[in-house]
Amino acid sequence: MKNGIEIRWHGRGGQGAKTAALLLADVAFQTGQNVQGFPEYGPERMGAPITAYNRISPDKIRVHSNIYHPDYVVVVDETLLDSVDVTAGLKKTGAIIVNTSKPREEIAKRLGGYEGRVYSVDARKISVDTLGKNFPNSPMLAATVAVSGIMPRKKFIHEMKASYQHKFAKKPEVIDGNMKALEMTFDVVEKVLQEDKEKRLSA
């Protein structure tokens, strides 16, 4: 796929990785992009490793296989780093985003020599602070959009609010919590991205 972005998600059943991939596809579609969002089907029992994918492009998407050389990898559960080759095929020009409270320098040492960008996001803390429970998919979704630049923050937030209002029409408190989680994650990730940019410019 010449134009566009390919993303691979790694998580465990019940953590919302598949839901996040489908939400991202829906939001990107609302902005006029061509999209795919699909899981790799297997035993979807609670806690079992699962994989999901996104293709997002301004052009018509003609490929329908799994994604073997993603631009971005999102790891919703840090424990998968010990059992799954999460950087398999990941482009050096891309990035990996890991849900962890550990600094990215520490996470990078566990990625088998991957030479691309590494980002750590404490999605658990963000979701507990904003939703009162550990629902990491909303923070990881926001982190993915922030790192990849798939769409502007303002547009993403607008479309996600509309999506949540439809999905949680009878639970407005859930909408508010999820929106706070998205905004908080963007604040955290954009600060890191700005610091990285300043380091590159001064190098």
Tab-separated table of N, CA, C and O in Angstrom, residues 31-138:
chain	number	residue	atom	x	y	z
A	31	THR	N	-13.830	10.934	8.466
A	31	THR	CA	-13.017	12.051	7.977
A	31	THR	C	-12.726	11.926	6.481
A	31	THR	O	-11.947	12.698	5.934
A	32	GLY	N	-13.345	10.921	5.814
A	32	GLY	CA	-13.201	10.787	4.374
A	32	GLY	C	-12.128	9.824	3.910
A	32	GLY	O	-11.864	9.717	2.712
A	33	GLN	N	-11.515	9.102	4.841
A	33	GLN	CA	-10.479	8.146	4.477
A	33	GLN	C	-11.092	6.806	4.079
A	33	GLN	O	-12.225	6.477	4.462
A	34	ASN	N	-10.341	6.030	3.316
A	34	ASN	CA	-10.680	4.635	3.081
A	34	ASN	C	-10.078	3.823	4.217
A	34	ASN	O	-8.925	4.078	4.610
A	35	VAL	N	-10.827	2.871	4.747
A	35	VAL	CA	-10.368	2.218	5.966
A	35	VAL	C	-10.615	0.713	5.958
A	35	VAL	O	-11.480	0.204	5.235
A	36	GLN	N	-9.837	0.031	6.787
A	36	GLN	CA	-10.105	-1.350	7.179
A	36	GLN	C	-9.812	-1.456	8.669
A	36	GLN	O	-8.848	-0.867	9.164
A	37	GLY	N	-10.634	-2.194	9.381
A	37	GLY	CA	-10.388	-2.484	10.784
A	37	GLY	C	-10.909	-3.878	11.055
A	37	GLY	O	-12.098	-4.140	10.890
A	38	PHE	N	-10.008	-4.800	11.424
A	38	PHE	CA	-10.445	-6.191	11.572
A	38	PHE	C	-9.516	-6.939	12.529
A	38	PHE	O	-8.337	-6.642	12.635
A	39	PRO	N	-10.079	-7.928	13.236
A	39	PRO	CA	-9.254	-8.759	14.115
A	39	PRO	C	-8.718	-9.973	13.370
A	39	PRO	O	-9.250	-10.359	12.326
A	40	GLU	N	-7.661	-10.558	13.912
A	40	GLU	CA	-7.189	-11.849	13.416
A	40	GLU	C	-7.926	-12.903	14.219
A	40	GLU	O	-7.756	-12.989	15.435
A	41	TYR	N	-8.762	-13.640	13.568
A	41	TYR	CA	-9.643	-14.545	14.300
A	41	TYR	C	-8.887	-15.747	14.856
A	41	TYR	O	-8.034	-16.330	14.214
A	42	GLY	N	-9.219	-16.067	16.093
A	42	GLY	CA	-8.624	-17.185	16.814
A	42	GLY	C	-9.463	-17.403	18.054
A	42	GLY	O	-10.566	-16.882	18.174
A	43	PRO	N	-8.947	-18.135	19.018
A	43	PRO	CA	-9.693	-18.330	20.267
A	43	PRO	C	-9.777	-17.031	21.049
A	43	PRO	O	-8.773	-16.535	21.554
A	44	GLU	N	-10.959	-16.425	21.112
A	44	GLU	CA	-11.113	-15.112	21.744
A	44	GLU	C	-11.548	-15.229	23.205
A	44	GLU	O	-12.429	-14.523	23.660
A	45	ARG	N	-10.898	-16.097	23.932
A	45	ARG	CA	-11.250	-16.213	25.343
A	45	ARG	C	-10.593	-15.077	26.135
A	45	ARG	O	-9.568	-14.524	25.724
A	46	MET	N	-11.185	-14.765	27.262
A	46	MET	CA	-10.696	-13.680	28.102
A	46	MET	C	-9.228	-13.908	28.472
A	46	MET	O	-8.855	-14.974	28.950
A	47	GLY	N	-8.405	-12.907	28.217
A	47	GLY	CA	-6.997	-12.992	28.582
A	47	GLY	C	-6.093	-13.590	27.528
A	47	GLY	O	-4.862	-13.504	27.643
A	48	ALA	N	-6.664	-14.210	26.496
A	48	ALA	CA	-5.838	-14.806	25.440
A	48	ALA	C	-5.297	-13.710	24.523
A	48	ALA	O	-5.970	-12.721	24.263
A	49	PRO	N	-4.073	-13.862	24.023
A	49	PRO	CA	-3.513	-12.863	23.106
A	49	PRO	C	-4.376	-12.719	21.854
A	49	PRO	O	-4.822	-13.716	21.282
A	50	ILE	N	-4.618	-11.485	21.440
A	50	ILE	CA	-5.367	-11.237	20.215
A	50	ILE	C	-4.625	-10.188	19.382
A	50	ILE	O	-3.833	-9.407	19.911
A	51	THR	N	-4.876	-10.202	18.098
A	51	THR	CA	-4.262	-9.243	17.177
A	51	THR	C	-5.362	-8.608	16.345
A	51	THR	O	-6.310	-9.276	15.936
A	52	ALA	N	-5.232	-7.306	16.114
A	52	ALA	CA	-6.183	-6.603	15.257
A	52	ALA	C	-5.408	-5.660	14.340
A	52	ALA	O	-4.232	-5.362	14.601
A	53	TYR	N	-6.058	-5.211	13.282
A	53	TYR	CA	-5.361	-4.437	12.259
A	53	TYR	C	-6.170	-3.241	11.778
A	53	TYR	O	-7.398	-3.264	11.798
A	54	ASN	N	-5.443	-2.232	11.313
A	54	ASN	CA	-6.051	-1.082	10.622
A	54	ASN	C	-5.270	-0.761	9.367
A	54	ASN	O	-4.034	-0.775	9.370
A	55	ARG	N	-5.995	-0.482	8.306
A	55	ARG	CA	-5.429	0.178	7.133
A	55	ARG	C	-6.214	1.465	6.938
A	55	ARG	O	-7.448	1.447	6.929
A	56	ILE	N	-5.505	2.568	6.756
A	56	ILE	CA	-6.151	3.868	6.576
A	56	ILE	C	-5.434	4.576	5.431
A	56	ILE	O	-4.214	4.760	5.470
A	57	SER	N	-6.181	4.962	4.413
A	57	SER	CA	-5.553	5.529	3.221
A	57	SER	C	-6.501	6.479	2.502
A	57	SER	O	-7.718	6.277	2.498
A	58	PRO	N	-5.945	7.515	1.851
A	58	PRO	CA	-6.784	8.371	1.014
A	58	PRO	C	-7.190	7.667	-0.281
A	58	PRO	O	-8.133	8.084	-0.947
A	59	ASP	N	-6.480	6.606	-0.615
A	59	ASP	CA	-6.756	5.851	-1.836
A	59	ASP	C	-7.598	4.620	-1.533
A	59	ASP	O	-7.683	4.162	-0.391
A	60	LYS	N	-8.195	4.050	-2.562
A	60	LYS	CA	-8.945	2.815	-2.394
A	60	LYS	C	-8.006	1.702	-1.956
A	60	LYS	O	-6.910	1.543	-2.512
A	61	ILE	N	-8.406	0.938	-0.954
A	61	ILE	CA	-7.564	-0.132	-0.417
A	61	ILE	C	-7.917	-1.437	-1.129
A	61	ILE	O	-9.059	-1.908	-1.048
A	62	ARG	N	-6.956	-2.005	-1.826
A	62	ARG	CA	-7.217	-3.190	-2.634
A	62	ARG	C	-6.671	-4.475	-2.008
A	62	ARG	O	-6.925	-5.567	-2.507
A	63	VAL	N	-5.882	-4.354	-0.939
A	63	VAL	CA	-5.322	-5.529	-0.281
A	63	VAL	C	-6.191	-5.886	0.915
A	63	VAL	O	-6.730	-5.015	1.597
A	64	HIS	N	-6.355	-7.191	1.156
A	64	HIS	CA	-7.253	-7.638	2.224
A	64	HIS	C	-6.613	-8.696	3.118
A	64	HIS	O	-7.309	-9.425	3.818
A	65	SER	N	-5.299	-8.768	3.106
A	65	SER	CA	-4.598	-9.744	3.940
A	65	SER	C	-4.346	-9.159	5.323
A	65	SER	O	-4.644	-7.987	5.593
A	66	ASN	N	-3.789	-9.986	6.210
A	66	ASN	CA	-3.290	-9.464	7.462
A	66	ASN	C	-2.147	-8.500	7.170
A	66	ASN	O	-1.643	-8.444	6.039
A	67	ILE	N	-1.719	-7.750	8.161
A	67	ILE	CA	-0.655	-6.761	7.973
A	67	ILE	C	0.651	-7.335	8.501
A	67	ILE	O	0.758	-7.660	9.698
A	68	TYR	N	1.638	-7.470	7.625
A	68	TYR	CA	2.901	-8.093	8.002
A	68	TYR	C	4.041	-7.094	8.172
A	68	TYR	O	5.061	-7.410	8.790
A	69	HIS	N	3.874	-5.909	7.615
A	69	HIS	CA	4.909	-4.876	7.740
A	69	HIS	C	4.260	-3.547	8.140
A	69	HIS	O	4.188	-2.602	7.341
A	70	PRO	N	3.768	-3.487	9.378
A	70	PRO	CA	3.035	-2.294	9.816
A	70	PRO	C	3.914	-1.066	9.962
A	70	PRO	O	5.125	-1.163	10.177
A	71	ASP	N	3.272	0.087	9.843
A	71	ASP	CA	3.954	1.352	10.137
A	71	ASP	C	3.994	1.596	11.642
A	71	ASP	O	4.938	2.192	12.157
A	72	TYR	N	2.954	1.111	12.317
A	72	TYR	CA	2.850	1.309	13.765
A	72	TYR	C	2.345	0.035	14.425
A	72	TYR	O	1.521	-0.683	13.847
A	73	VAL	N	2.852	-0.223	15.616
A	73	VAL	CA	2.377	-1.330	16.440
A	73	VAL	C	1.925	-0.760	17.780
A	73	VAL	O	2.604	0.086	18.376
A	74	VAL	N	0.763	-1.216	18.236
A	74	VAL	CA	0.216	-0.773	19.518
A	74	VAL	C	0.099	-1.992	20.426
A	74	VAL	O	-0.544	-2.978	20.062
A	75	VAL	N	0.731	-1.928	21.590
A	75	VAL	CA	0.712	-3.045	22.537
A	75	VAL	C	-0.111	-2.622	23.750
A	75	VAL	O	0.319	-1.785	24.539
A	76	VAL	N	-1.297	-3.204	23.877
A	76	VAL	CA	-2.224	-2.810	24.937
A	76	VAL	C	-1.883	-3.490	26.259
A	76	VAL	O	-2.246	-3.004	27.321
A	77	ASP	N	-1.152	-4.607	26.207
A	77	ASP	CA	-0.764	-5.328	27.415
A	77	ASP	C	0.744	-5.561	27.413
A	77	ASP	O	1.267	-6.304	26.582
A	78	GLU	N	1.424	-4.943	28.357
A	78	GLU	CA	2.894	-5.007	28.419
A	78	GLU	C	3.418	-6.427	28.558
A	78	GLU	O	4.504	-6.751	28.066
A	79	THR	N	2.651	-7.330	29.206
A	79	THR	CA	3.137	-8.693	29.416
A	79	THR	C	3.339	-9.449	28.102
A	79	THR	O	4.079	-10.431	28.050
A	80	LEU	N	2.721	-8.973	27.033
A	80	LEU	CA	2.884	-9.626	25.734
A	80	LEU	C	4.300	-9.468	25.188
A	80	LEU	O	4.720	-10.231	24.315
A	81	LEU	N	5.042	-8.493	25.696
A	81	LEU	CA	6.418	-8.303	25.237
A	81	LEU	C	7.275	-9.527	25.512
A	81	LEU	O	8.276	-9.754	24.830
A	82	ASP	N	6.877	-10.329	26.502
A	82	ASP	CA	7.655	-11.507	26.877
A	82	ASP	C	7.249	-12.759	26.115
A	82	ASP	O	7.955	-13.771	26.175
A	83	SER	N	6.130	-12.702	25.393
A	83	SER	CA	5.649	-13.917	24.736
A	83	SER	C	5.327	-13.754	23.250
A	83	SER	O	5.153	-14.739	22.537
A	84	VAL	N	5.243	-12.515	22.784
A	84	VAL	CA	4.885	-12.257	21.380
A	84	VAL	C	5.948	-11.365	20.743
A	84	VAL	O	6.422	-10.407	21.366
A	85	ASP	N	6.326	-11.684	19.507
A	85	ASP	CA	7.300	-10.850	18.783
A	85	ASP	C	6.559	-9.633	18.221
A	85	ASP	O	6.200	-9.593	17.043
A	86	VAL	N	6.338	-8.640	19.077
A	86	VAL	CA	5.474	-7.515	18.705
A	86	VAL	C	6.099	-6.625	17.622
A	86	VAL	O	5.382	-5.899	16.931
A	87	THR	N	7.412	-6.663	17.473
A	87	THR	CA	8.055	-5.816	16.458
A	87	THR	C	8.264	-6.536	15.127
A	87	THR	O	8.866	-5.978	14.213
A	88	ALA	N	7.752	-7.742	14.997
A	88	ALA	CA	7.914	-8.501	13.745
A	88	ALA	C	7.417	-7.686	12.559
A	88	ALA	O	6.258	-7.285	12.515
A	89	GLY	N	8.313	-7.424	11.609
A	89	GLY	CA	7.940	-6.703	10.399
A	89	GLY	C	7.743	-5.214	10.568
A	89	GLY	O	7.486	-4.508	9.582
A	90	LEU	N	7.843	-4.701	11.780
A	90	LEU	CA	7.587	-3.273	12.024
A	90	LEU	C	8.652	-2.414	11.355
A	90	LEU	O	9.850	-2.625	11.545
A	91	LYS	N	8.194	-1.451	10.573
A	91	LYS	CA	9.121	-0.592	9.838
A	91	LYS	C	9.943	0.277	10.781
A	91	LYS	O	9.410	0.805	11.765
A	92	LYS	N	11.217	0.441	10.466
A	92	LYS	CA	12.098	1.277	11.292
A	92	LYS	C	11.677	2.740	11.240
A	92	LYS	O	11.999	3.515	12.137
A	93	THR	N	10.974	3.110	10.190
A	93	THR	CA	10.505	4.490	10.058
A	93	THR	C	9.223	4.736	10.843
A	93	THR	O	8.736	5.864	10.903
A	94	GLY	N	8.686	3.682	11.432
A	94	GLY	CA	7.447	3.797	12.189
A	94	GLY	C	7.701	3.933	13.672
A	94	GLY	O	8.676	4.545	14.099
A	95	ALA	N	6.820	3.303	14.475
A	95	ALA	CA	6.952	3.413	15.925
A	95	ALA	C	6.131	2.324	16.594
A	95	ALA	O	5.191	1.782	16.009
A	96	ILE	N	6.488	2.038	17.844
A	96	ILE	CA	5.715	1.134	18.676
A	96	ILE	C	5.262	1.900	19.915
A	96	ILE	O	6.015	2.690	20.477
A	97	ILE	N	4.015	1.671	20.299
A	97	ILE	CA	3.417	2.351	21.451
A	97	ILE	C	2.988	1.287	22.442
A	97	ILE	O	2.192	0.403	22.107
A	98	VAL	N	3.517	1.350	23.665
A	98	VAL	CA	3.281	0.303	24.651
A	98	VAL	C	2.563	0.873	25.874
A	98	VAL	O	2.961	1.923	26.400
A	99	ASN	N	1.533	0.179	26.314
A	99	ASN	CA	0.829	0.538	27.536
A	99	ASN	C	1.661	0.060	28.723
A	99	ASN	O	1.721	-1.137	29.014
A	100	THR	N	2.311	0.990	29.407
A	100	THR	CA	3.186	0.639	30.525
A	100	THR	C	3.450	1.870	31.380
A	100	THR	O	3.383	3.000	30.891
A	101	SER	N	3.755	1.623	32.641
A	101	SER	CA	4.155	2.718	33.528
A	101	SER	C	5.660	2.923	33.500
A	101	SER	O	6.175	3.883	34.085
A	102	LYS	N	6.357	2.033	32.795
A	102	LYS	CA	7.821	2.103	32.731
A	102	LYS	C	8.267	3.114	31.678
A	102	LYS	O	7.570	3.354	30.686
A	103	PRO	N	9.439	3.726	31.844
A	103	PRO	CA	9.955	4.655	30.835
A	103	PRO	C	10.261	3.933	29.533
A	103	PRO	O	10.585	2.743	29.534
A	104	ARG	N	10.154	4.647	28.441
A	104	ARG	CA	10.333	4.002	27.133
A	104	ARG	C	11.740	3.470	26.934
A	104	ARG	O	11.951	2.529	26.186
A	105	GLU	N	12.728	4.077	27.616
A	105	GLU	CA	14.101	3.581	27.496
A	105	GLU	C	14.202	2.149	28.020
A	105	GLU	O	14.943	1.321	27.480
A	106	GLU	N	13.448	1.867	29.072
A	106	GLU	CA	13.440	0.518	29.637
A	106	GLU	C	12.702	-0.449	28.721
A	106	GLU	O	13.137	-1.591	28.523
A	107	ILE	N	11.595	0.011	28.148
A	107	ILE	CA	10.820	-0.830	27.232
A	107	ILE	C	11.621	-1.145	25.974
A	107	ILE	O	11.591	-2.272	25.457
A	108	ALA	N	12.363	-0.180	25.488
A	108	ALA	CA	13.148	-0.365	24.259
A	108	ALA	C	14.120	-1.533	24.380
A	108	ALA	O	14.394	-2.234	23.396
A	109	LYS	N	14.636	-1.775	25.566
A	109	LYS	CA	15.593	-2.855	25.784
A	109	LYS	C	14.949	-4.229	25.648
A	109	LYS	O	15.648	-5.236	25.515
A	110	ARG	N	13.625	-4.273	25.675
A	110	ARG	CA	12.904	-5.548	25.606
A	110	ARG	C	12.332	-5.825	24.209
A	110	ARG	O	11.551	-6.753	24.032
A	111	LEU	N	12.745	-5.006	23.238
A	111	LEU	CA	12.149	-5.096	21.907
A	111	LEU	C	13.070	-5.712	20.862
A	111	LEU	O	12.930	-5.453	19.663
A	112	GLY	N	14.006	-6.504	21.305
A	112	GLY	CA	14.827	-7.269	20.372
A	112	GLY	C	15.645	-6.443	19.415
A	112	GLY	O	15.876	-6.850	18.274
A	113	GLY	N	16.086	-5.283	19.843
A	113	GLY	CA	16.932	-4.450	18.999
A	113	GLY	C	16.185	-3.585	18.009
A	113	GLY	O	16.801	-3.036	17.081
A	114	TYR	N	14.886	-3.435	18.171
A	114	TYR	CA	14.127	-2.571	17.263
A	114	TYR	C	14.707	-1.162	17.265
A	114	TYR	O	14.960	-0.579	18.316
A	115	GLU	N	14.922	-0.620	16.068
A	115	GLU	CA	15.640	0.654	15.923
A	115	GLU	C	14.739	1.867	15.703
A	115	GLU	O	15.216	2.983	15.580
A	116	GLY	N	13.428	1.643	15.629
A	116	GLY	CA	12.516	2.758	15.412
A	116	GLY	C	12.139	3.452	16.709
A	116	GLY	O	12.716	3.199	17.775
A	117	ARG	N	11.152	4.316	16.620
A	117	ARG	CA	10.720	5.085	17.788
A	117	ARG	C	9.906	4.216	18.751
A	117	ARG	O	9.157	3.353	18.323
A	118	VAL	N	10.074	4.488	20.020
A	118	VAL	CA	9.366	3.760	21.070
A	118	VAL	C	8.665	4.773	21.973
A	118	VAL	O	9.270	5.758	22.403
A	119	TYR	N	7.394	4.508	22.256
A	119	TYR	CA	6.635	5.386	23.147
A	119	TYR	C	5.953	4.548	24.214
A	119	TYR	O	5.425	3.470	23.924
A	120	SER	N	5.978	5.038	25.442
A	120	SER	CA	5.262	4.370	26.529
A	120	SER	C	4.149	5.283	27.017
A	120	SER	O	4.338	6.492	27.159
A	121	VAL	N	2.991	4.689	27.251
A	121	VAL	CA	1.817	5.420	27.716
A	121	VAL	C	1.210	4.652	28.879
A	121	VAL	O	0.916	3.460	28.741
A	122	ASP	N	1.041	5.299	30.005
A	122	ASP	CA	0.440	4.628	31.166
A	122	ASP	C	-1.081	4.696	31.036
A	122	ASP	O	-1.759	5.466	31.724
A	123	ALA	N	-1.593	3.868	30.140
A	123	ALA	CA	-3.033	3.875	29.851
A	123	ALA	C	-3.853	3.407	31.050
A	123	ALA	O	-4.993	3.844	31.237
A	124	ARG	N	-3.269	2.555	31.851
A	124	ARG	CA	-3.991	2.091	33.041
A	124	ARG	C	-4.254	3.259	33.990
A	124	ARG	O	-5.376	3.455	34.460
A	125	LYS	N	-3.225	4.030	34.278
A	125	LYS	CA	-3.375	5.169	35.192
A	125	LYS	C	-4.352	6.199	34.640
A	125	LYS	O	-5.213	6.715	35.367
A	126	ILE	N	-4.233	6.485	33.345
A	126	ILE	CA	-5.118	7.472	32.729
A	126	ILE	C	-6.570	7.021	32.808
A	126	ILE	O	-7.462	7.803	33.164
A	127	SER	N	-6.825	5.758	32.490
A	127	SER	CA	-8.204	5.273	32.502
A	127	SER	C	-8.763	5.192	33.921
A	127	SER	O	-9.941	5.497	34.144
A	128	VAL	N	-7.950	4.808	34.891
A	128	VAL	CA	-8.413	4.767	36.279
A	128	VAL	C	-8.713	6.182	36.771
A	128	VAL	O	-9.719	6.432	37.456
A	129	ASP	N	-7.843	7.127	36.405
A	129	ASP	CA	-8.045	8.523	36.828
A	129	ASP	C	-9.308	9.132	36.223
A	129	ASP	O	-9.976	9.961	36.858
A	130	THR	N	-9.635	8.758	35.004
A	130	THR	CA	-10.751	9.400	34.304
A	130	THR	C	-12.041	8.579	34.304
A	130	THR	O	-13.131	9.145	34.236
A	131	LEU	N	-11.902	7.255	34.370
A	131	LEU	CA	-13.073	6.380	34.297
A	131	LEU	C	-13.316	5.579	35.573
A	131	LEU	O	-14.372	4.981	35.732
A	132	GLY	N	-12.303	5.568	36.430
A	132	GLY	CA	-12.444	4.809	37.667
A	132	GLY	C	-12.172	3.327	37.508
A	132	GLY	O	-12.221	2.568	38.469
A	133	LYS	N	-11.868	2.888	36.285
A	133	LYS	CA	-11.577	1.480	36.004
A	133	LYS	C	-10.466	1.389	34.960
A	133	LYS	O	-10.172	2.351	34.266
A	134	ASN	N	-9.879	0.206	34.882
A	134	ASN	CA	-8.807	-0.013	33.925
A	134	ASN	C	-9.374	-0.402	32.564
A	134	ASN	O	-9.589	-1.570	32.266
A	135	PHE	N	-9.640	0.611	31.722
A	135	PHE	CA	-10.066	0.412	30.339
A	135	PHE	C	-9.026	1.076	29.437
A	135	PHE	O	-9.167	2.252	29.078
A	136	PRO	N	-7.968	0.350	29.072
A	136	PRO	CA	-6.840	0.983	28.379
A	136	PRO	C	-7.081	1.344	26.925
A	136	PRO	O	-6.283	2.067	26.328
A	137	ASN	N	-8.184	0.882	26.322
A	137	ASN	CA	-8.315	1.068	24.869
A	137	ASN	C	-8.482	2.524	24.451
A	137	ASN	O	-7.935	2.951	23.438
A	138	SER	N	-9.217	3.334	25.228
A	138	SER	CA	-9.382	4.742	24.849
A	138	SER	C	-8.052	5.503	24.876
A	138	SER	O	-7.700	6.187	23.913
